[in-house]
mmCIF file of C-alpha atoms and ligand atoms in Angstrom:
data_model
loop_
_atom_site.group_PDB
_atom_site.id
_atom_site.type_symbol
_atom_site.label_atom_id
_atom_site.label_comp_id
_atom_site.label_asym_id
_atom_site.label_seq_id
_atom_site.Cartn_x
_atom_site.Cartn_y
_atom_site.Cartn_z
ATOM 1 C CA MET A 1080 107.216 -21.021 132.834
ATOM 2 C CA ASP A 1081 108.752 -19.033 130.042
ATOM 3 C CA VAL A 1082 112.435 -18.598 130.780
ATOM 4 C CA LYS A 1083 115.189 -17.299 128.581
ATOM 5 C CA ASN A 1084 118.950 -17.173 128.572
ATOM 6 C CA CYS A 1085 120.255 -13.656 128.785
ATOM 7 C CA PRO A 1086 122.278 -13.013 125.612
ATOM 8 C CA ARG A 1087 124.677 -10.820 127.580
ATOM 9 C CA CYS A 1088 125.524 -12.882 130.643
ATOM 10 C CA ASN A 1089 123.820 -16.238 130.024
ATOM 11 C CA ARG A 1090 121.823 -15.983 133.234
ATOM 12 C CA ILE A 1091 118.406 -17.598 133.057
ATOM 13 C CA PHE A 1092 115.630 -15.085 133.551
ATOM 14 C CA ILE A 1093 111.930 -14.581 132.960
ATOM 15 C CA PRO A 1094 111.432 -12.031 130.194
ATOM 16 C CA GLN A 1095 108.975 -9.380 131.288
ATOM 17 C CA GLY A 1096 107.529 -6.686 129.101
ATOM 18 C CA GLY A 1097 109.451 -7.812 126.043
ATOM 19 C CA ARG A 1098 112.842 -7.491 127.737
ATOM 20 C CA ARG A 1099 115.610 -9.155 125.812
ATOM 21 C CA ILE A 1100 118.151 -9.110 128.630
ATOM 22 C CA CYS A 1101 118.028 -10.008 132.336
ATOM 23 C CA PRO A 1102 117.318 -7.422 135.068
ATOM 24 C CA VAL A 1103 120.973 -7.463 136.138
ATOM 25 C CA CYS A 1104 122.065 -6.544 132.620
ATOM 26 C CA VAL A 1105 119.311 -3.957 132.277
ATOM 27 C CA LYS A 1106 120.813 -2.155 135.278
ATOM 28 C CA GLU A 1107 124.292 -2.620 133.871
ATOM 29 C CA GLU A 1108 123.163 -1.252 130.523
ATOM 30 C CA GLU A 1109 121.588 1.787 132.186
ATOM 31 C CA LYS A 1110 124.930 2.522 133.853
ATOM 32 C CA GLN A 1111 126.700 2.144 130.522
ATOM 33 C CA PHE A 1112 124.164 4.378 128.848
ATOM 34 C CA ASP A 1113 124.733 7.087 131.464
ATOM 35 C CA LYS A 1114 128.478 6.846 130.905
ATOM 36 C CA VAL A 1115 128.153 7.143 127.145
ATOM 37 C CA ARG A 1116 125.659 9.990 127.397
ATOM 38 C CA GLU A 1117 127.825 11.908 129.835
ATOM 39 C CA TYR A 1118 130.929 11.336 127.758
ATOM 40 C CA LEU A 1119 129.190 12.600 124.639
ATOM 41 C CA ARG A 1120 127.858 15.609 126.502
ATOM 42 C CA ASP A 1121 131.426 16.542 127.438
ATOM 43 C CA ASN A 1122 132.902 15.476 124.107
ATOM 44 C CA PRO A 1123 130.362 16.047 121.392
ATOM 45 C CA GLY A 1124 131.347 14.548 118.067
ATOM 46 C CA ALA A 1125 133.991 12.287 119.613
ATOM 47 C CA PRO A 1126 135.066 9.330 117.483
ATOM 48 C CA LEU A 1127 133.258 6.100 118.283
ATOM 49 C CA LEU A 1128 136.568 4.394 119.096
ATOM 50 C CA MET A 1129 137.314 7.047 121.717
ATOM 51 C CA VAL A 1130 133.873 6.625 123.235
ATOM 52 C CA ILE A 1131 134.470 2.866 123.502
ATOM 53 C CA GLN A 1132 137.910 3.372 125.052
ATOM 54 C CA GLU A 1133 136.915 6.095 127.468
ATOM 55 C CA THR A 1134 133.646 4.600 128.687
ATOM 56 C CA GLY A 1135 134.580 0.918 128.488
ATOM 57 C CA VAL A 1136 131.275 0.251 126.784
ATOM 58 C CA ASP A 1137 131.545 -2.101 123.837
ATOM 59 C CA GLU A 1138 130.602 -1.144 120.324
ATOM 60 C CA ASP A 1139 127.589 -3.457 120.101
ATOM 61 C CA THR A 1140 126.019 -1.868 123.149
ATOM 62 C CA ILE A 1141 126.597 1.640 121.833
ATOM 63 C CA LEU A 1142 125.129 0.709 118.452
ATOM 64 C CA HIS A 1143 122.205 -0.791 120.302
ATOM 65 C CA PHE A 1144 121.587 2.537 122.050
ATOM 66 C CA ILE A 1145 121.615 4.199 118.652
ATOM 67 C CA LYS A 1146 119.148 1.654 117.274
ATOM 68 C CA GLU A 1147 116.844 2.314 120.191
ATOM 69 C CA GLY A 1148 117.051 5.994 119.332
ATOM 70 C CA ARG A 1149 118.527 6.897 122.728
ATOM 71 C CA ILE A 1150 121.707 8.208 121.176
ATOM 72 C CA GLU A 1151 122.086 9.787 117.770
ATOM 73 C CA ALA A 1152 124.904 8.424 115.642
ATOM 74 C CA SER A 1153 125.521 12.032 114.607
ATOM 75 C CA GLN A 1154 126.569 12.770 118.205
ATOM 76 C CA MET A 1155 129.825 10.943 117.536
ATOM 77 C CA SER A 1156 131.927 10.350 114.495
ATOM 78 C CA GLY A 1157 132.611 7.005 112.902
ATOM 79 C CA ALA A 1158 129.452 5.355 114.204
ATOM 80 C CA SER A 1159 127.943 3.524 111.315
ATOM 81 C CA LEU A 1160 124.481 2.143 111.451
ATOM 82 C CA GLN A 1161 122.819 0.451 108.541
ATOM 83 C CA CYS A 1162 119.239 0.228 107.463
ATOM 84 C CA ASP A 1163 117.908 -3.217 108.408
ATOM 85 C CA SER A 1164 116.120 -3.405 105.110
ATOM 86 C CA CYS A 1165 118.401 -1.989 102.403
ATOM 87 C CA GLY A 1166 121.730 -1.434 104.179
ATOM 88 C CA ALA A 1167 121.852 2.303 103.552
ATOM 89 C CA PRO A 1168 123.796 4.303 106.163
ATOM 90 C CA ILE A 1169 121.510 5.850 108.783
ATOM 91 C CA THR A 1170 122.018 7.862 111.959
ATOM 92 C CA SER A 1171 119.295 6.461 114.209
ATOM 93 C CA GLY A 1172 116.575 3.854 114.412
ATOM 94 C CA ARG A 1173 116.464 0.719 112.319
ATOM 95 C CA TYR A 1174 115.453 1.872 108.854
ATOM 96 C CA CYS A 1175 116.351 4.669 106.477
ATOM 97 C CA ASN A 1176 113.687 7.250 105.620
ATOM 98 C CA LYS A 1177 112.819 5.538 102.366
ATOM 99 C CA CYS A 1178 112.292 2.114 103.931
ATOM 100 C CA GLN A 1179 110.364 3.676 106.806
ATOM 101 C CA GLU A 1180 107.950 5.157 104.294
ATOM 102 C CA ASP A 1181 107.686 1.838 102.461
ATOM 103 C CA LEU A 1182 106.983 0.045 105.713
ATOM 104 C CA ALA A 1183 104.348 2.553 106.722
ATOM 105 C CA ARG A 1184 102.650 2.092 103.370
ATOM 106 C CA ASP A 1185 102.753 -1.697 103.672
ATOM 107 C CA LEU A 1186 101.306 -1.482 107.140
ATOM 108 C CA GLN A 1187 98.494 0.735 105.908
ATOM 109 C CA ARG A 1188 97.690 -1.751 103.190
ATOM 110 C CA LEU A 1189 97.718 -4.647 105.652
ATOM 111 C CA THR A 1190 95.408 -2.946 108.098
ATOM 112 C CA GLY A 1191 93.127 -1.879 105.262
ATOM 113 C CA GLY A 1192 93.717 1.799 106.022
ATOM 114 C CA ALA A 1193 94.118 2.698 102.382
ATOM 115 C CA LYS A 1194 91.584 0.823 100.348
ATOM 116 C CA GLU A 1195 92.510 1.275 96.751
ATOM 117 C CA LYS A 1196 89.667 1.346 94.284
ATOM 118 C CA THR A 1197 90.225 -0.477 91.044
ATOM 119 C CA PRO A 1198 90.306 2.225 88.422
ATOM 120 C CA ALA A 1199 87.278 1.551 86.191
ATOM 121 C CA ARG A 1200 88.900 3.527 83.382
ATOM 122 C CA GLU A 1201 91.484 0.842 82.711
ATOM 123 C CA ILE A 1202 88.849 -1.757 82.041
ATOM 124 C CA LYS A 1203 86.881 0.552 79.727
ATOM 125 C CA ASN A 1204 89.921 1.531 77.679
ATOM 126 C CA ARG A 1205 90.889 -1.937 76.563
ATOM 127 C CA PRO A 1206 92.414 -1.637 73.123
ATOM 128 C CA LYS A 1207 89.702 -3.548 71.303
ATOM 129 C CA ASP A 1208 90.105 -1.560 68.094
ATOM 130 C CA LYS A 1209 93.804 -2.256 67.857
ATOM 131 C CA MET A 1210 93.277 -5.946 68.315
ATOM 132 C CA PHE A 1211 90.676 -5.863 65.615
ATOM 133 C CA THR A 1212 92.928 -4.200 63.040
ATOM 134 C CA ALA A 1213 95.694 -6.643 63.922
ATOM 135 C CA ASP A 1214 93.338 -9.502 63.233
ATOM 136 C CA LEU A 1215 92.441 -8.053 59.860
ATOM 137 C CA LYS A 1216 96.049 -7.774 58.815
ATOM 138 C CA GLU A 1217 96.720 -11.459 59.251
HETATM 139 ZN ZN1 LIG B 191 122.170 -10.731 131.784
HETATM 140 ZN ZN1 LIG B 192 116.532 1.343 103.800
#
């Protein structure tokens, strides 16, 4: 059977539906999420450090919520999230807009969504004449 150690509490559990943490921690995380969300609703734009202090939720967990897109980094101040690809500062998700576009394009290419035709013009316009004159000069 496929078992995993929970990265939060080290309990052994069977990952279901792509879960990265055990069911106990999932519940715990939901509670923490509610706390953070409620705190931010009452204190919009609060500094990240205050949110950590007041809710007792650690920074990693809060940043994780932001990465999942459940909380916007812009809802508090001092929360810094970086693009997984280029390290640019972002406010939600995993990638900045630019890298998201790049990824979407790569994905399209991989799935064959955008089949690029080889431009025939380039082949026709080979600079034969120039090469010829260069040969004559020598
Ligand atoms: Zn756990
Ligand atoms: Zn980026």
